[in-house]
Coordinates of C-alpha atoms and ligand atoms in Angstrom, one line a residue:
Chain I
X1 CA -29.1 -5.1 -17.3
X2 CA -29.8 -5.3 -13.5
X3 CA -27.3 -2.0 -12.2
X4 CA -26.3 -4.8 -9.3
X5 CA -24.6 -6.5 -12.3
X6 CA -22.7 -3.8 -13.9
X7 CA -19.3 -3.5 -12.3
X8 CA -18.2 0.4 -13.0
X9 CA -15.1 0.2 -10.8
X10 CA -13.4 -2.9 -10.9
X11 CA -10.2 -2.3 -8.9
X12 CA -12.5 -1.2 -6.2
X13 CA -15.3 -3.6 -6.4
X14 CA -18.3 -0.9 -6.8
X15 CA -21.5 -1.6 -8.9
X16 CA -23.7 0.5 -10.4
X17 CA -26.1 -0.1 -8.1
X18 CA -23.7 1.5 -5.4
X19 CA -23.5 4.3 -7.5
X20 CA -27.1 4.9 -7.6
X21 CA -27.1 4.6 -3.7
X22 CA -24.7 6.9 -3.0
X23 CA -26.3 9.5 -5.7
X24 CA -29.6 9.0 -3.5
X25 CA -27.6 9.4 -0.6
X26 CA -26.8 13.7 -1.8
X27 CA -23.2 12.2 -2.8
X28 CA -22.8 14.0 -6.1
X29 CA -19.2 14.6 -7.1
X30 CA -16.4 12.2 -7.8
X31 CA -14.3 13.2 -5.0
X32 CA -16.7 12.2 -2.7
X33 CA -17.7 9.0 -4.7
X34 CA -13.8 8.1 -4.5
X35 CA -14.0 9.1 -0.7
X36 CA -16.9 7.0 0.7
X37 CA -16.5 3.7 -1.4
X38 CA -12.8 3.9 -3.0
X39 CA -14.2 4.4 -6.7
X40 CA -11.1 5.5 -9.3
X41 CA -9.0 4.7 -6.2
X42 CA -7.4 1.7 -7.5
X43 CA -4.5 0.8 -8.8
X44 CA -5.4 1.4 -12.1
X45 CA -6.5 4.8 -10.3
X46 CA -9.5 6.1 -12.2
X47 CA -8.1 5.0 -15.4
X48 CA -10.4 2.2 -16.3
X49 CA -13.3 3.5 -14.7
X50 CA -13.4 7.5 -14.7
X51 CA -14.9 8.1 -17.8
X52 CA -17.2 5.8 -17.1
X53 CA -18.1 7.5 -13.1
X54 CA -18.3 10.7 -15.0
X55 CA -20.5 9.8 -17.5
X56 CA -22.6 7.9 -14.6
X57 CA -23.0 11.4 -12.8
X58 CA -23.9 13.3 -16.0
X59 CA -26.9 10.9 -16.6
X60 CA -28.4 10.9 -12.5
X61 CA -28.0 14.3 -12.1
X62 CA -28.8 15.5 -15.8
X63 CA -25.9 17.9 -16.7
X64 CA -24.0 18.3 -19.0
X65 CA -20.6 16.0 -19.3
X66 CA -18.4 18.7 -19.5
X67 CA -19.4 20.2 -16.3
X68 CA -19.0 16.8 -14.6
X69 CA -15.3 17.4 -12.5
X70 CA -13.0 14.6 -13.0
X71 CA -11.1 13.5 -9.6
X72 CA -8.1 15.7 -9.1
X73 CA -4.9 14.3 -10.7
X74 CA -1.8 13.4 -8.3
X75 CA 1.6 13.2 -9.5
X76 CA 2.4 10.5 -11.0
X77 CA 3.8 8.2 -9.0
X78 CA 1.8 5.4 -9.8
X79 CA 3.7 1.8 -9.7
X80 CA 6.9 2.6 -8.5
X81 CA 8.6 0.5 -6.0
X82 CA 9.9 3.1 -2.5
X83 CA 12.9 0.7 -3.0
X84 CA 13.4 1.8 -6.3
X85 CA 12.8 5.5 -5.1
X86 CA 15.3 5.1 -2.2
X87 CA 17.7 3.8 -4.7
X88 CA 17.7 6.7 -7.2
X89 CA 17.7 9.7 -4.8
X90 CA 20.8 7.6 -3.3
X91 CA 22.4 7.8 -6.9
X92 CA 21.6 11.7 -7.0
X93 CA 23.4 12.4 -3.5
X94 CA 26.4 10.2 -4.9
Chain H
X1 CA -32.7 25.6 -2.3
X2 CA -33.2 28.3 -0.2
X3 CA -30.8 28.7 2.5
X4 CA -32.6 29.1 5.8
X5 CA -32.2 33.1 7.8
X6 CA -31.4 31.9 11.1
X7 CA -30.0 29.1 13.5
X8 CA -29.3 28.8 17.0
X9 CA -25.5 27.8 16.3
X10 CA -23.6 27.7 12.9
X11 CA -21.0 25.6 12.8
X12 CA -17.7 26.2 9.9
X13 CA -16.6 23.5 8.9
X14 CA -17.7 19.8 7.4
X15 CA -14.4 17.7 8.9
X16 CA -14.4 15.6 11.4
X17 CA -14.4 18.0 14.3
X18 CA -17.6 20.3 12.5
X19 CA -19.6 17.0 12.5
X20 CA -18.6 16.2 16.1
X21 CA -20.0 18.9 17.0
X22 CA -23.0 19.3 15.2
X23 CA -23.7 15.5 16.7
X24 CA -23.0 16.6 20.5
X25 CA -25.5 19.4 20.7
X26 CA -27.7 18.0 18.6
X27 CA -27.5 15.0 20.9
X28 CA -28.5 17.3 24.0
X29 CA -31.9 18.4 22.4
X30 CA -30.2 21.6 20.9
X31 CA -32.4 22.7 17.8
X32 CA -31.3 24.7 14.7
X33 CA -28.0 23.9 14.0
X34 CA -26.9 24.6 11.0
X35 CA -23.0 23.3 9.4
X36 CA -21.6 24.9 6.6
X37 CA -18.8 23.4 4.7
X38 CA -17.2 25.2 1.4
X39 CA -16.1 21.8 -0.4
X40 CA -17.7 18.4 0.4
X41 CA -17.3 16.8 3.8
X42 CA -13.9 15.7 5.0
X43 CA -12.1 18.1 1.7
X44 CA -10.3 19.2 4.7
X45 CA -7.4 17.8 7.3
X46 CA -9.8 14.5 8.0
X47 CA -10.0 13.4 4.5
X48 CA -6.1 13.1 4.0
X49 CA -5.2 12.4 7.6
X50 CA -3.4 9.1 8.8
X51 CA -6.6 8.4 10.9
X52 CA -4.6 7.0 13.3
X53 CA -5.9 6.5 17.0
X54 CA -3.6 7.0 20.0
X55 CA -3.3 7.0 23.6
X56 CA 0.2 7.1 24.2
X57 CA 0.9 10.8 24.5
X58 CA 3.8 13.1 26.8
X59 CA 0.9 15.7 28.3
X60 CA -1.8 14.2 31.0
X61 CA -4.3 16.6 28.5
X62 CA -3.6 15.0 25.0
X63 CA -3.7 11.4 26.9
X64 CA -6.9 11.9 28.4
X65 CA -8.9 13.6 25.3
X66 CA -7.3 10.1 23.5
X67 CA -8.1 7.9 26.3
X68 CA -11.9 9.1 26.4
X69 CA -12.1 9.1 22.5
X70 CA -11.0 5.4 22.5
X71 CA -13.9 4.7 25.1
X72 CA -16.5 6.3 22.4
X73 CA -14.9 4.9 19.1
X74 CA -15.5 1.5 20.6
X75 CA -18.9 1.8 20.5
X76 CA -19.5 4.2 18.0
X77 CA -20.8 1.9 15.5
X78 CA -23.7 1.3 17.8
X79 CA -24.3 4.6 19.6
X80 CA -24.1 6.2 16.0
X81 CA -26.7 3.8 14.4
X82 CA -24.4 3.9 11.0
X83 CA -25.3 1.4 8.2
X84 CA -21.7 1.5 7.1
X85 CA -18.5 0.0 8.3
X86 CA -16.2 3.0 10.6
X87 CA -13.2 -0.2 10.4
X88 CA -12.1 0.8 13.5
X89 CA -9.0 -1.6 14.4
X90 CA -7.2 -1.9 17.6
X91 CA -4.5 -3.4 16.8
X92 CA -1.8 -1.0 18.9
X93 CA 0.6 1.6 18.1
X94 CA 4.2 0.2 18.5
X95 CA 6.4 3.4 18.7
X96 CA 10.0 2.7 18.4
X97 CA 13.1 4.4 20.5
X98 CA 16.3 4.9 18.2
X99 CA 18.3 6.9 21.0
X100 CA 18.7 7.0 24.5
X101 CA 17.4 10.2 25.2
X102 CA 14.1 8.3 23.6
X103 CA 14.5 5.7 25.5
X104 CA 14.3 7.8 28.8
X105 CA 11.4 9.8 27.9
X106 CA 9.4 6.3 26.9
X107 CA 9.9 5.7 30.4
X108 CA 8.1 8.5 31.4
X109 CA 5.4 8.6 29.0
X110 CA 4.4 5.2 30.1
X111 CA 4.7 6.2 33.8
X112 CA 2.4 9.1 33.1
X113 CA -0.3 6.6 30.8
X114 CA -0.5 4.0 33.2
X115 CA -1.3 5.9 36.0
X116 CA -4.0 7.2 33.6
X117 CA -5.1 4.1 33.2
X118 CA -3.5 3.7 29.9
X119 CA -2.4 0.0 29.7
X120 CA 0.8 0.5 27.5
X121 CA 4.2 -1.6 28.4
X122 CA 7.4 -0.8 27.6
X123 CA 9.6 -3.5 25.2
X124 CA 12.7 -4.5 24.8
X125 CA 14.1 -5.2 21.3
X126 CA 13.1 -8.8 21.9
X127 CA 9.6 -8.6 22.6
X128 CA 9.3 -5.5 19.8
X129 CA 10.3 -8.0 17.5
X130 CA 7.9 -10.5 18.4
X131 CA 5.1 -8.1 17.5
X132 CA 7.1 -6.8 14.2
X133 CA 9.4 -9.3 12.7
X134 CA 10.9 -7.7 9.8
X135 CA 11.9 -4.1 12.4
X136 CA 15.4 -3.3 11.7
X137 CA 17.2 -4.0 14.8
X138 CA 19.7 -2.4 14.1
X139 CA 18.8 0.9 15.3
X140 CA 15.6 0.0 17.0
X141 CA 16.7 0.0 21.2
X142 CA 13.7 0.0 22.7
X143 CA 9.8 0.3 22.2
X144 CA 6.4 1.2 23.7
X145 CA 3.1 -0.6 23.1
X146 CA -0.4 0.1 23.3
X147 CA -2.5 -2.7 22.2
X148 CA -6.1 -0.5 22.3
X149 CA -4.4 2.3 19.9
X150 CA -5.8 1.7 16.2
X151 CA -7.1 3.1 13.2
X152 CA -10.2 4.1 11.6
X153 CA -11.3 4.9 8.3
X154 CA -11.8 8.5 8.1
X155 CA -14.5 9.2 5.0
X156 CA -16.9 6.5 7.1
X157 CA -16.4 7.5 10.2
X158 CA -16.9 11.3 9.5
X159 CA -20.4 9.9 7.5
X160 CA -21.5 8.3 10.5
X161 CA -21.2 11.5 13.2
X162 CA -22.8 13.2 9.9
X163 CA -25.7 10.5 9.3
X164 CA -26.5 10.6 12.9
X165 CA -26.5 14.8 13.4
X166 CA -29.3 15.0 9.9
X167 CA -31.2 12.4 11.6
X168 CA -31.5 14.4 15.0
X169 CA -32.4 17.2 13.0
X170 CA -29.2 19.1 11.7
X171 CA -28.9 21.0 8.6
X172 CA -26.3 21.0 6.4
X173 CA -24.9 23.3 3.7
X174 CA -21.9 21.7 1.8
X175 CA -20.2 23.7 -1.4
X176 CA -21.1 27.0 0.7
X177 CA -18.5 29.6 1.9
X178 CA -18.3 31.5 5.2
X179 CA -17.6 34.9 3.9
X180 CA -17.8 37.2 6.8
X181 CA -18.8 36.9 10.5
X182 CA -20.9 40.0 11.8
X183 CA -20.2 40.9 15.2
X184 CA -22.2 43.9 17.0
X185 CA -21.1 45.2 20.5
X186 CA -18.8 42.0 21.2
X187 CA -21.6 39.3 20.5
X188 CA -21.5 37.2 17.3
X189 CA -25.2 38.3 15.3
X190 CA -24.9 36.4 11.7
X191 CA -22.7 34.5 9.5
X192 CA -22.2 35.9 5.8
X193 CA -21.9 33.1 3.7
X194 CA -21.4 33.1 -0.5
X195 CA -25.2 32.0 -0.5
X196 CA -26.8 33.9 1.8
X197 CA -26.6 35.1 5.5
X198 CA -28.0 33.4 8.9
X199 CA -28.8 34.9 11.4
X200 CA -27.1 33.3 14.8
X201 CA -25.9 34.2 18.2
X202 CA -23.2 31.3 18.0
X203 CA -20.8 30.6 15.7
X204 CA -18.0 27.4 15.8
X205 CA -15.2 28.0 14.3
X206 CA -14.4 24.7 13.5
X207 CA -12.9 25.1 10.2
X208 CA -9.2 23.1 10.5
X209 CA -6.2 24.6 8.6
X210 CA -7.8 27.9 8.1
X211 CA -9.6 28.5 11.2
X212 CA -7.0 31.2 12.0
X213 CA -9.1 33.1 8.9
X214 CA -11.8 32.4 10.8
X215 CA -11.2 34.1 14.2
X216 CA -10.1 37.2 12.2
X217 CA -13.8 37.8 11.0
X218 CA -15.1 37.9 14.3
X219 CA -12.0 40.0 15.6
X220 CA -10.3 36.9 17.7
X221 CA -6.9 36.3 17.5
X222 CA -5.9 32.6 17.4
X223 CA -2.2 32.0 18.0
X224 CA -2.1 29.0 14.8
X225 CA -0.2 28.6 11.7
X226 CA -1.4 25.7 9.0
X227 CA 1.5 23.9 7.6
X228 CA 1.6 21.6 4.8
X229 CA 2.1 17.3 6.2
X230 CA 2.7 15.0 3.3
X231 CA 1.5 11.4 3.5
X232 CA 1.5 8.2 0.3
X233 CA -0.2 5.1 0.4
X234 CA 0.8 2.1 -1.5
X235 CA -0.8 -0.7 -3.5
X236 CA -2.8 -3.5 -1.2
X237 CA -1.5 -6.1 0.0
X238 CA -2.3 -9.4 2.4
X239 CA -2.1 -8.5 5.6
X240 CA 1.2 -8.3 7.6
X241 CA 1.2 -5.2 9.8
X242 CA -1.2 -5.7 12.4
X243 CA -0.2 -2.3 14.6
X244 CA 1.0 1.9 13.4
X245 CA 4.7 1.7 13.8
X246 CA 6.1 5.0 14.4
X247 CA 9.5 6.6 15.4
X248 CA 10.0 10.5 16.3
X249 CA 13.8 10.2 16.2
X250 CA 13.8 8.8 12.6
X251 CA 10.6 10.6 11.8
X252 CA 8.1 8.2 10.3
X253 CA 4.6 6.7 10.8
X254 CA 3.9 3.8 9.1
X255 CA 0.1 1.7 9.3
X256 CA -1.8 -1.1 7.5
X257 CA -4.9 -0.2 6.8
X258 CA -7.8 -3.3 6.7
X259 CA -8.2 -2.5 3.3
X260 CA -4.4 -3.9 2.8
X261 CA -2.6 -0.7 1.6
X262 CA 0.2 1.0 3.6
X263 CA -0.3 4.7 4.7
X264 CA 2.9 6.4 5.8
X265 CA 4.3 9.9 6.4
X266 CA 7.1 11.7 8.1
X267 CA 6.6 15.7 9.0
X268 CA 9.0 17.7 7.6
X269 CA 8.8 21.5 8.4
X270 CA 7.5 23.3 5.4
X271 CA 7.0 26.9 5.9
X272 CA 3.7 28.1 7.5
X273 CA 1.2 28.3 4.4
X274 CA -1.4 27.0 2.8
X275 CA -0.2 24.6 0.1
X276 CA -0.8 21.4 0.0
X277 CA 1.6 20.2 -3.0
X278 CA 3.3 16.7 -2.9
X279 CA 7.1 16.9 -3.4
X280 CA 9.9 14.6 -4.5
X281 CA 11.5 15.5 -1.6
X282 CA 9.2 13.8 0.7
X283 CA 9.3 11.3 -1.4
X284 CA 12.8 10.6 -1.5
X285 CA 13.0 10.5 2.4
X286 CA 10.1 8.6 2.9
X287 CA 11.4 6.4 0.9
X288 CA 14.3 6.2 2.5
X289 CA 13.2 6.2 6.2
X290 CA 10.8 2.9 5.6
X291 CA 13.4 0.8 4.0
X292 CA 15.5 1.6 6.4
X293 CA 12.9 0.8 9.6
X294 CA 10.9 -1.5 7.5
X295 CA 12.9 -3.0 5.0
X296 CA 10.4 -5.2 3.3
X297 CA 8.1 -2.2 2.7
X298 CA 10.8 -1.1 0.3
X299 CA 9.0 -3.5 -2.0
X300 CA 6.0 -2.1 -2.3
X301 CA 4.9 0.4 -4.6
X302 CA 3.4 3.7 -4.3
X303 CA 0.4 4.5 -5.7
X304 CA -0.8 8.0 -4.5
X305 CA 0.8 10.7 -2.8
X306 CA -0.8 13.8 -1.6
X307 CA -0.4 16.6 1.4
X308 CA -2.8 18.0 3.8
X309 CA -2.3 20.6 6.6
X310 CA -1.7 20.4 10.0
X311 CA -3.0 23.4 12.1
X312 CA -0.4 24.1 14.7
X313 CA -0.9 25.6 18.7
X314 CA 1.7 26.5 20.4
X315 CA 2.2 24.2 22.6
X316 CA 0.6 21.5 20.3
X317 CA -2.7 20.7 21.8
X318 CA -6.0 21.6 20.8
X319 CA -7.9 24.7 21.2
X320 CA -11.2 23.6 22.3
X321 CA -12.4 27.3 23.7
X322 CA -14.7 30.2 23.8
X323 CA -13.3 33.7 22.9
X324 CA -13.2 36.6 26.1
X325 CA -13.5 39.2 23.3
X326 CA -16.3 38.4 21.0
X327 CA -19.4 36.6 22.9
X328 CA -20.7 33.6 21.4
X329 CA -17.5 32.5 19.4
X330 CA -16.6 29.2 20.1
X331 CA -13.2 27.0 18.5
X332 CA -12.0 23.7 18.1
X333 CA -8.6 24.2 16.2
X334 CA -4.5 23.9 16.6
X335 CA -4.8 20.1 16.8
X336 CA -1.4 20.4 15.5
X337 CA -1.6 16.5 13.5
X338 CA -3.9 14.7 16.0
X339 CA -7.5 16.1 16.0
X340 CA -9.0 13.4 14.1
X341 CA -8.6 10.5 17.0
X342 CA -9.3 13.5 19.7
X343 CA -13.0 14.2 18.2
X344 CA -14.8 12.1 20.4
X345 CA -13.6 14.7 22.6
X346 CA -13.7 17.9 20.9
X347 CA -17.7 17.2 20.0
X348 CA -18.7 16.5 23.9
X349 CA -16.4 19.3 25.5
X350 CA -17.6 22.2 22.8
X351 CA -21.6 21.0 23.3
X352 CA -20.9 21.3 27.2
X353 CA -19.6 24.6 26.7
X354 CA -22.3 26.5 24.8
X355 CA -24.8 24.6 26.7
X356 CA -23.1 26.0 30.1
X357 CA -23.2 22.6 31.1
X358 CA -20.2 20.9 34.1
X359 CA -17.6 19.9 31.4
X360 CA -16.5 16.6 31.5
X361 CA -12.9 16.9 32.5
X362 CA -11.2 20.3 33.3
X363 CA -10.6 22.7 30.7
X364 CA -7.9 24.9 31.6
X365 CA -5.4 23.5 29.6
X366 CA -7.5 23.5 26.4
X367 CA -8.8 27.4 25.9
X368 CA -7.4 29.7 24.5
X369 CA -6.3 31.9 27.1
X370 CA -3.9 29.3 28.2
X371 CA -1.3 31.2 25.9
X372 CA -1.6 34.9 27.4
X373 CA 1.7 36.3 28.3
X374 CA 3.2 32.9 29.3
X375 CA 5.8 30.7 28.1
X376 CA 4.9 27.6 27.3
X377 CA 6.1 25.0 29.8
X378 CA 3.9 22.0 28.8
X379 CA 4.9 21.0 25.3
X380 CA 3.5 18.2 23.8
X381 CA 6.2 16.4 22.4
X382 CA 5.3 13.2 21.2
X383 CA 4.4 15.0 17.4
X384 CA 5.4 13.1 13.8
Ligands
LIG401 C1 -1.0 14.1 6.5 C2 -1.8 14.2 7.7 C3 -1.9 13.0 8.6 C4 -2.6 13.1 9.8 N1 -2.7 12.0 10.6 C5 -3.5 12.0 11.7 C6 -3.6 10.8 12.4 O1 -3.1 9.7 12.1 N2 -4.5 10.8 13.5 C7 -5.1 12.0 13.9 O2 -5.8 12.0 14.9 N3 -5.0 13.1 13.2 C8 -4.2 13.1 12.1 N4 -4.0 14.3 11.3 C9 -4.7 15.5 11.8 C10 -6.2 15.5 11.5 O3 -6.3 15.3 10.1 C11 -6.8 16.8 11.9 O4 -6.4 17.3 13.1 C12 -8.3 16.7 11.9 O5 -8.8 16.0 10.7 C13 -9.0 18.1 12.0 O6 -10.3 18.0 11.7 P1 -11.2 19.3 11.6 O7 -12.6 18.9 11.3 O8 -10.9 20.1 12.8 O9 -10.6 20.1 10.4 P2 -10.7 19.8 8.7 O10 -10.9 18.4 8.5 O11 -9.6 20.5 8.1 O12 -12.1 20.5 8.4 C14 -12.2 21.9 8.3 C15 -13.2 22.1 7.2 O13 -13.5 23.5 7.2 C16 -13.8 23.9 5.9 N5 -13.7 25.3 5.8 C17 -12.5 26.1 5.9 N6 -12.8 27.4 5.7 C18 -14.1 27.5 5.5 C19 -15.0 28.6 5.2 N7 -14.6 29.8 5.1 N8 -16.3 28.3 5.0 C20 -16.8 27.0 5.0 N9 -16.0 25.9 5.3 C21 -14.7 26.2 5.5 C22 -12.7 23.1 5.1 O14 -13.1 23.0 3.7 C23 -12.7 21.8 5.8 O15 -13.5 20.8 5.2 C24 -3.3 14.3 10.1 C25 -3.3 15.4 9.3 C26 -2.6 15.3 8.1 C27 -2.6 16.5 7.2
LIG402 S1 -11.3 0.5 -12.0 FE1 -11.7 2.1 -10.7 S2 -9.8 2.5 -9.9 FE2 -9.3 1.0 -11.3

């Protein structure tokens, strides 16, 4: 399949194409793939595409998977509302 | 590869400020530069910074390095040749008085920028309103607006000073370490890195929350402390915030960004350190401070929280210097949370000064010797 085709990050709107531009470009890890086009910085964050980045960077640059660093993992705050957030540390001072 | 022996100038550090720089000098002909960087570019300050652009400062120094940045941002697209988008967006800074002790020193601050030629006006609740509706008036008095204030984005506009210093001939050495800086009868000779040594007789110290590290190795002592600044961005939305709102008293900024996510932070004082760790803490207040400004932020939700450090002077401006002790030691540090919009600056100043060139505008207040047995008198105090 053409790589303009293949949608690796979704939330983020990055082909694999874009990958392989950025690879060419000397951008090799996935902190500075997230950095320069948003990949894995969705709101799924990473969670639908990582594996896939990952696996993406093995290939190009011929190592092995394992050595391949996933994105560094932020608490999880993911999908909660400040609102919701106000409201509970109100409860706590209470 | 082989890491080359020697350079006319090595510069530490692969933020914003390191590229600058590098971009400057290589601009004015300067040959064998060489930037090394110990993560990937923008790992430091400038790739979790606010990226926020403003002009409406409380020192004629910080207002001027802002108001000449603006000048080059506007056409940096162009002058930098980049095949990317920098996004920058000038769509003002609306900073909000909650006091009247605020309230008077807004007056002054836009006395000061508009004799500098900064065109900001001060509001009254009515016309803040009219530029954002949903602003709890409530505890909003007053306000003052610069409509040529903005935002970038930081990872493109870092790639773009960086694209165009490798074309002019600039080499770079990311995932490399400064180890040591050797220094032989006062003059700077060679940077140690974990990859090899280069020779060099300058060295720019350009390396952000730990460029205090920095000045040790070549025997300079550099009056800063790093501090941890935490900052979330939430899911995107359409757009609704055109400018930054901000707020000292009730300590918050609070932007847009084109992309349709909203950055915010608040600058709590942490310890002097090194961490960068995200807390609950700062959650809770942030929390709290933008449904209280902001209301309908409140229903957004968060999606990634992180922290970053802020490299703190003194008196809060920037250390854009040489060193009297050690010859050919050069900084661009202390930007105590403003250094990204002020690189412009830093890059054109720093090249003028290891070129021996007439600097640009007068640099008295900006070197380090500023701070030698005197108090400080002109603190900046317009700091989130
Ligand atoms: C949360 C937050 C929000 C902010 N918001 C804004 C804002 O809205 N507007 C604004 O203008 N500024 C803002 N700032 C401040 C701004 O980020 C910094 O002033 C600016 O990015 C500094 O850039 P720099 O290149 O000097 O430093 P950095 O970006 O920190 O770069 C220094 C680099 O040096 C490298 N380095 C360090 N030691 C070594 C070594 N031994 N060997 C090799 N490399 C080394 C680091 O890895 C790093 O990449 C904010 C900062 C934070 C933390
Ligand atoms: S698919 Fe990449 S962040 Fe969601």
């Amino acid at each position: 399949m053409d790589p303009k085709n293949v949608i690796i990050c979704r939330c983020s709107d990055v082909t694999l194409q874009d990958l392989y531009e950025l690879f060419d470009q000397g951008y090799e890890t996935f902190e500075e793939l997230k950095r320069i086009k948003r990949v894995g910085m969705g709101p799924c964050q990473a969670n639908t595409c990582g594996k896939m980045v990952q696996w993406e960077i093995a290939k190009y640059f011929n190592k092995p998977l394992e050595e391949v660093k996933f994105q560094n993992m932020r608490p999880f705050t993911l999908g909660v509302k400040l609102k919701s957030i106000k409201e509970a540390a109100d409860d706590d001072e209470e | 590869m082989t890491m080359r022996n020697k350079a006319n100038v090595v510069i530490i550090g692969g933020g914003i400020s390191g590229m600058a720089i590098a971009y400057n000098l290589a601009k004015k002909g300067m040959k064998d530069i060489v930037v090394v960087e110990k993560e990937y570019y923008t790992a430091g300050a400038t790739g979790r910074c606010g990226a926020g652009i403003r002009q409406q400062w409380a020192t004629k120094m910080n207002c001027l390095l802002a108001k000449k940045s603006v000048a080059f941002f506007e056409k940096a697209q162009e002058e930098l040749a980049y095949d990317g988008d920098i996004e920058f967006k000038q769509e003002g800074y609306l900073i909000v008085a909650t006091t009247k002790e605020e309230d008077e020193q807004f007056d002054k601050n836009v006395k000061l920028q508009n004799e500098l030629g900064i065109p900001t006006q001060k509001l009254d609740k009515e016309a803040a309103r009219k530029i954002v509706p949903y602003l709890n008036m409530d505890i909003v008095t007053s306000a003052t607006f610069c409509p040529t204030d903005g935002h970038l984005n930081p990872f493109t506009t870092t790639d773009a000073f960086y694209k165009a210093a490798e074309k002019l001939g600039v080499t770079f050495y990311k995932f490399t370490t400064v180890t040591d800086i050797v220094v032989e009868h006062d003059e700077v000779k060679a940077v140690v890195t974990d990859k090899g040594t280069i020779e060099t007789p300058v060295v720019v110290n350009a390396a952000g929350g730990y460029a205090k590290d920095i000045g040790k190795m070549a025997g300079v002592d550099i009056p800063v402390y790093s501090q941890n600044r935490e900052i979330l961005v939430t899911e995107p939305i359409e757009r609704m915030q055109g400018p930054m709102v901000i707020s000292f008293s009730k300590n918050i900024y609070c932007q847009q960004t084109p992309h349709g996510a909203f950055i915010m932070g608040r600058g709590d004082n942490r310890p002097p350190g090194y961490a960068m760790d995200s807390t609950w803490e700062f959650l809770d207040e942030m929390a709290k401070t933008v449904t209280e400004l902001l209301p309908p932020i409140g229903e957004l939700r968060v999606i990634r929280q992180w922290g970053g450090l802020y490299n703190m002077s003194p008196d809060h401006q920037p250390i854009i210097s040489d060193a009297k002790e050690t010859k050919g030691f050069y900084m661009a540090c202390g930007f105590s949370g403003h250094g990204f919009m002020l690189a412009p600056m830093t890059g054109l100043l720093l090249s003028e000064m290891i070129l021996g060139e007439e600097p640009s505008m007068p640099l008295e207040d900006l070197k380090l010797d500023r701070f030698e047995g005197k108090d400080i008198t002109n603190m900046e105090k317009s700091v989130v």
